[in-house]
mmCIF file of C-alpha atoms in Angstrom:
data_model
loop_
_atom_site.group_PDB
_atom_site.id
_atom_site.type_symbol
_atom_site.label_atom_id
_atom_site.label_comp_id
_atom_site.label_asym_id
_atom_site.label_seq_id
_atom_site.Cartn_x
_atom_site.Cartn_y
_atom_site.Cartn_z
ATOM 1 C CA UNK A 1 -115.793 -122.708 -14.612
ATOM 2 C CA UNK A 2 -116.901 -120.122 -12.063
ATOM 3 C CA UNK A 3 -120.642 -119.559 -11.372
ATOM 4 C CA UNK A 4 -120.705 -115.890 -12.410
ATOM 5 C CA UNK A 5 -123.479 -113.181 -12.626
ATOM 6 C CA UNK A 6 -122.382 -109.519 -14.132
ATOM 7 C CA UNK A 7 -122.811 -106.557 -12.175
ATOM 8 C CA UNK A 8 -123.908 -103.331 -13.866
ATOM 9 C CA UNK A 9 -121.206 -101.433 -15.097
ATOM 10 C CA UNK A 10 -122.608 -98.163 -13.162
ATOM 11 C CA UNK A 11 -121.772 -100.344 -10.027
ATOM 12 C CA UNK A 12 -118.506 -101.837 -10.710
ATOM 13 C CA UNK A 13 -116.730 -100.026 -8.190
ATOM 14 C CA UNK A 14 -118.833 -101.708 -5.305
ATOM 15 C CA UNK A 15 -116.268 -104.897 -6.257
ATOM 16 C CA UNK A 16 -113.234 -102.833 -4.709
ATOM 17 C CA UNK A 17 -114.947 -100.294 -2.714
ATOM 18 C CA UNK A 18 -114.254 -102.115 0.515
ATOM 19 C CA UNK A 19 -111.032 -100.797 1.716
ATOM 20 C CA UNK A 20 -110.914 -99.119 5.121
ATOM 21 C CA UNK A 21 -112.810 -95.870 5.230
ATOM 22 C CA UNK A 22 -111.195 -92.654 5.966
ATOM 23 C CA UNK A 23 -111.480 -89.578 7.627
ATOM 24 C CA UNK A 24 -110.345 -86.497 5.626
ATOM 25 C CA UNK A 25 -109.376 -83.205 7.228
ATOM 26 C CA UNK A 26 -108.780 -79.983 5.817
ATOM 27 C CA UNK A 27 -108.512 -76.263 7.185
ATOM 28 C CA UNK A 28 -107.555 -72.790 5.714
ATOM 29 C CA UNK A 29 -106.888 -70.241 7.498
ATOM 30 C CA UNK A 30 -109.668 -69.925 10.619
ATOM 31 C CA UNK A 31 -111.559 -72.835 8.147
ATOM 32 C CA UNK A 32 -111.607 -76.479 9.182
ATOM 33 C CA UNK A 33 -113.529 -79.933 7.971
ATOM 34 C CA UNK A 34 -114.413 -83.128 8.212
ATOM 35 C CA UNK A 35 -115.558 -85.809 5.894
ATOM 36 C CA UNK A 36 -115.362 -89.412 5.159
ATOM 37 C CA UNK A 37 -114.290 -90.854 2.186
ATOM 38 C CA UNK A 38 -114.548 -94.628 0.765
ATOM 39 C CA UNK A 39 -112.447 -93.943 -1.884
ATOM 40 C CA UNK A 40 -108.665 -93.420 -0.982
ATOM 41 C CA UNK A 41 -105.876 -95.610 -1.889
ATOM 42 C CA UNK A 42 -102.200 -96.039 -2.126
ATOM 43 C CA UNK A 43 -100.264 -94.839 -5.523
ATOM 44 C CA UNK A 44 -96.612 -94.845 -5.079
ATOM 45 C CA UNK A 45 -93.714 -96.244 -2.005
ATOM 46 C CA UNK A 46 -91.144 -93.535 -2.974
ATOM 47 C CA UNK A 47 -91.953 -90.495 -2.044
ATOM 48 C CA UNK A 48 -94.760 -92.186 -0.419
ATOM 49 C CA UNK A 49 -98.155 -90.998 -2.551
ATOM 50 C CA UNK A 50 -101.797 -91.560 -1.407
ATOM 51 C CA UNK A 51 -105.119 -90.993 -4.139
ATOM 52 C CA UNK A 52 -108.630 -89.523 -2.454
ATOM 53 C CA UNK A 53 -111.381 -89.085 -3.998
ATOM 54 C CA UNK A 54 -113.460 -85.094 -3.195
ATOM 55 C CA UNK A 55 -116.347 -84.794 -5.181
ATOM 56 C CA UNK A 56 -116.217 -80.576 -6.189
ATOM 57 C CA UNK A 57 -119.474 -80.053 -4.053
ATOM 58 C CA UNK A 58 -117.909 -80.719 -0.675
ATOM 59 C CA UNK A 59 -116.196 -77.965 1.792
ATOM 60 C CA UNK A 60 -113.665 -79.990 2.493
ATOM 61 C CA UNK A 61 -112.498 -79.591 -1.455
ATOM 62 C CA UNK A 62 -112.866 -76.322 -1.266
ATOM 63 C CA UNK A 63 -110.307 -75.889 2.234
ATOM 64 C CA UNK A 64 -107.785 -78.800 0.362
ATOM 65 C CA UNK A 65 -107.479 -76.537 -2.828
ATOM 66 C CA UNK A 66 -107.378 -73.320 -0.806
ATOM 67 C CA UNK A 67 -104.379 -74.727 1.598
ATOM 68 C CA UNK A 68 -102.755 -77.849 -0.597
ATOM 69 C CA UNK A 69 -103.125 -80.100 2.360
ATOM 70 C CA UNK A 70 -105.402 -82.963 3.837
ATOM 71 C CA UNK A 71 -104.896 -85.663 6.097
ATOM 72 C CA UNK A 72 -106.385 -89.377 5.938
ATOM 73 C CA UNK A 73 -106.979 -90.588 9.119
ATOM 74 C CA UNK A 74 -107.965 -94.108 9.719
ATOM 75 C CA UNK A 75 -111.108 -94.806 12.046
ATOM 76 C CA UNK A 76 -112.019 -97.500 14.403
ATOM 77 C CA UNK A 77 -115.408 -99.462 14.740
ATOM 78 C CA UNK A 78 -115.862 -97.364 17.619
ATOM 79 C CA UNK A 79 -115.747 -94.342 15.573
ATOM 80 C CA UNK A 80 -118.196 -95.803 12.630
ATOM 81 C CA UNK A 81 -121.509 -93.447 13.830
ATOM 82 C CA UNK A 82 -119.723 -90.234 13.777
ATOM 83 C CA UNK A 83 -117.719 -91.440 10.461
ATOM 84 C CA UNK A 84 -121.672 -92.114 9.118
ATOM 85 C CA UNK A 85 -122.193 -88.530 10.395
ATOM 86 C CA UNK A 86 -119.330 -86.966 9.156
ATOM 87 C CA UNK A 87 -119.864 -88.481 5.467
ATOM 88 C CA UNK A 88 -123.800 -87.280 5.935
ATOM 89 C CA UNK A 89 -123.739 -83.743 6.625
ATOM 90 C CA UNK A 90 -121.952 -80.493 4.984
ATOM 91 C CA UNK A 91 -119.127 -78.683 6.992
ATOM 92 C CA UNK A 92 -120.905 -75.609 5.467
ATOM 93 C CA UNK A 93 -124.116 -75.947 7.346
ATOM 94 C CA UNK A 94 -122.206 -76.830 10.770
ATOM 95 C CA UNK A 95 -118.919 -77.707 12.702
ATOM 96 C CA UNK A 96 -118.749 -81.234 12.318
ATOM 97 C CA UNK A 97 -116.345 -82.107 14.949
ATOM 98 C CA UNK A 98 -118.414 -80.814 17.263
ATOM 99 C CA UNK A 99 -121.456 -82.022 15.931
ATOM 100 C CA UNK A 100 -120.024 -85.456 15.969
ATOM 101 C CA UNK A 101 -117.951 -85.631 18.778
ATOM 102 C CA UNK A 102 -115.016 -85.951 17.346
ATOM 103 C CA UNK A 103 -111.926 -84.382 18.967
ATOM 104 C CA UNK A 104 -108.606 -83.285 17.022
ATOM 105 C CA UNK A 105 -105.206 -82.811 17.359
ATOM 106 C CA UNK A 106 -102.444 -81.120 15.894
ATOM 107 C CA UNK A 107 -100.441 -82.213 12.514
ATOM 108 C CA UNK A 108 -96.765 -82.243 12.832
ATOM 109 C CA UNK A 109 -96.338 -81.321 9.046
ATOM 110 C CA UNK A 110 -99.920 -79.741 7.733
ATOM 111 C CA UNK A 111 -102.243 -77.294 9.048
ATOM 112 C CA UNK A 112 -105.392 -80.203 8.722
ATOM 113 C CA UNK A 113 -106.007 -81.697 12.228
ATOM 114 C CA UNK A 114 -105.440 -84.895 13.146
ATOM 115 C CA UNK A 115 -108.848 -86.757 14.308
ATOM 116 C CA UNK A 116 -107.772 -88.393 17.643
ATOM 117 C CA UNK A 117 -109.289 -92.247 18.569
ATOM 118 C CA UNK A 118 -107.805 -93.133 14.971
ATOM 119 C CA UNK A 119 -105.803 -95.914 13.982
ATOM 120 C CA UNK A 120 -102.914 -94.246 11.907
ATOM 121 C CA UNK A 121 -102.881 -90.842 10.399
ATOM 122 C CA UNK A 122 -101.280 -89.699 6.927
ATOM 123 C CA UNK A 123 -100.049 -86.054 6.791
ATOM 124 C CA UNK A 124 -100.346 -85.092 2.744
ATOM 125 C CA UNK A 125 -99.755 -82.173 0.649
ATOM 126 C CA UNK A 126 -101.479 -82.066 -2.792
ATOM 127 C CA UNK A 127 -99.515 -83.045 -5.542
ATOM 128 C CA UNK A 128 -101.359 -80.701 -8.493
ATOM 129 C CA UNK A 129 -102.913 -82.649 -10.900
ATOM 130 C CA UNK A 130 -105.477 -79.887 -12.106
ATOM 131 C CA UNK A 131 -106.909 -82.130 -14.859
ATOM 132 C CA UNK A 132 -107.347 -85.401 -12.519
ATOM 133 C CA UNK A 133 -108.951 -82.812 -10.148
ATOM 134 C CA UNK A 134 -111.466 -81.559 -12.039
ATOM 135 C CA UNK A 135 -112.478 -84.214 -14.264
ATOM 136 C CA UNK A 136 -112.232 -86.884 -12.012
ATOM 137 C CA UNK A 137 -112.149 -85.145 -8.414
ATOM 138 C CA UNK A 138 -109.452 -87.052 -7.814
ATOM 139 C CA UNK A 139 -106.166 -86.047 -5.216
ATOM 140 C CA UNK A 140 -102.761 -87.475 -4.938
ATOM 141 C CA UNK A 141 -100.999 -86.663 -1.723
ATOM 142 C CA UNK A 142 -97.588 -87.172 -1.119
ATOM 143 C CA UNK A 143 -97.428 -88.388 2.518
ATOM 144 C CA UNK A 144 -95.095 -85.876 4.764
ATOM 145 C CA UNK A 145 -95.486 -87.832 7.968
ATOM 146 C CA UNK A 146 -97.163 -91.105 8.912
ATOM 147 C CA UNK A 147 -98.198 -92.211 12.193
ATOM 148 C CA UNK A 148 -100.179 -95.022 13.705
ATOM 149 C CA UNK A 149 -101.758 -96.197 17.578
ATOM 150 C CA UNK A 150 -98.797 -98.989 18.295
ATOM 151 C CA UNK A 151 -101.944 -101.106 19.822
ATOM 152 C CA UNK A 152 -102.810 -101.775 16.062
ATOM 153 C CA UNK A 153 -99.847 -101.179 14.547
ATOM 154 C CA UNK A 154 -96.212 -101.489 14.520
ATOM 155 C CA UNK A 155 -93.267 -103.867 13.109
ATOM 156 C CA UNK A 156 -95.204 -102.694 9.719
ATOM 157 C CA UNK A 157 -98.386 -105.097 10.595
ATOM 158 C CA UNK A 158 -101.490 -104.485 11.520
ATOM 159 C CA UNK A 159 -102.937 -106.479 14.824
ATOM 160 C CA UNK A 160 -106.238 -105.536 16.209
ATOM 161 C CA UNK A 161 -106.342 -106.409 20.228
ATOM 162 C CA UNK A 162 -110.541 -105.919 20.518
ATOM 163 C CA UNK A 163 -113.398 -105.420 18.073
ATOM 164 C CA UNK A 164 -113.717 -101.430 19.087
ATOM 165 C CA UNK A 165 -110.316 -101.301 17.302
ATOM 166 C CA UNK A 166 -110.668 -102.518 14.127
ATOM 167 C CA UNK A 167 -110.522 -100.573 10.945
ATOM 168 C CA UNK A 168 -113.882 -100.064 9.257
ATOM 169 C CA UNK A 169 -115.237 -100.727 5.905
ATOM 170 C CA UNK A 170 -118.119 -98.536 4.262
ATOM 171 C CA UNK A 171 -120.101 -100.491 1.592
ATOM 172 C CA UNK A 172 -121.698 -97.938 -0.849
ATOM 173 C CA UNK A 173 -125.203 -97.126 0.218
ATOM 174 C CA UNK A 174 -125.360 -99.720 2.668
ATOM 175 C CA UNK A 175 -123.634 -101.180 6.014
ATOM 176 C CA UNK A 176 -120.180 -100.552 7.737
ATOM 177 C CA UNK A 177 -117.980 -103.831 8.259
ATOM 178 C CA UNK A 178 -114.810 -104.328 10.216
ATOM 179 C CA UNK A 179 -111.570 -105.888 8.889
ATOM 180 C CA UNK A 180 -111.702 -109.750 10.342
ATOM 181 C CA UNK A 181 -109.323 -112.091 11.544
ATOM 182 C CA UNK A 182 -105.963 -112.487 10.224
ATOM 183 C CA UNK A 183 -104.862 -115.480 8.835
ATOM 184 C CA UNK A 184 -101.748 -117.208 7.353
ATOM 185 C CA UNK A 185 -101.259 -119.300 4.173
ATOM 186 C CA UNK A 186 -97.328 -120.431 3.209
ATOM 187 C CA UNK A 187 -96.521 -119.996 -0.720
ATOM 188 C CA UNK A 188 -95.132 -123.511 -0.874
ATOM 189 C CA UNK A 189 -98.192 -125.542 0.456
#
């Protein structure tokens, strides 16, 4: 058997909480945010879904329940300190695109910007869950448009040419890692 050790059940979710980390946008009106979540996944192929985690406190929840939109937008490692920044500060106490350097550009589907210097952007409009959102702060978004840097992307593979354009990892409370090296294994070895 295994050598095993448990892990408190309050910190389970460290054990999958190392998928890339996103940037989510929002606006309303004149109103537009920035934060980073750990905590987004796929749901569904068709219509294409995504799930995102926005805790109540946060101004982005507020603009994504105001307009019905977001966007996830995937950062490189040589976005990781203004990610760190964006996920550290409140949209509410400043403009954190400009505090963080981070430039924007426009959706083709949603009023959110797109953050530009990403890997791949999802366009998504809430799908209203009202009791998922409020007792778990949890989002589905059906994806309206999809696009991706062909550098890192394209034939429906990620390849990443240099380390700067990698897709990073946030570990909960701790360091930022960036995916690795591919490798291949055949089913019939």
């Amino acid at each position: 058997m295994s050598r095993i050790e448990p892990v408190e059940l309050p910190r389970a979710y460290l054990l999958l909480n190392h998928g890339p980390t996103v940037l989510v946008t929002s606006a309303h009106g004149e109103a537009r945010n920035v934060m980073a979540a750990a905590w987004a996944m796929p749901l569904d192929f068709s219509p294409p879904k995504m799930l995102v985690v926005v805790d109540k406190s946060t101004y982005t929840r507020e603009l994504i329940e105001a307009s019905g939109e977001f966007a996830l937008c995937i950062p490189s490692r040589a976005q990781a300190q203004a990610t760190l920044r964006v996920g550290s500060n409140s949209g509410r106490d400043e403009d954190k695109f400009a505090a963080s350097g981070l430039t924007t550009f426009p959706a083709s589907k949603i009023g959110a910007p797109l953050v530009d210097g990403c890997l791949g952007w999802l366009e998504c409009r809430v799908v209203p869950e009202p009791h998922n959102q409020q007792a778990y702060d949890l989002f589905i978004g059906e994806v309206v448009a999809a696009w991706a840097a062909p550098e890192v992307f394209s034939g429906n593979r990620w390849h990443f040419p240099d380390d700067a354009r990698r897709s990073v990892h946030y570990l909960a409370g701790g360091p930022f890692f960036a995916t690795g090296e591919a490798f291949n294994v055949s089913a019939t070895e």
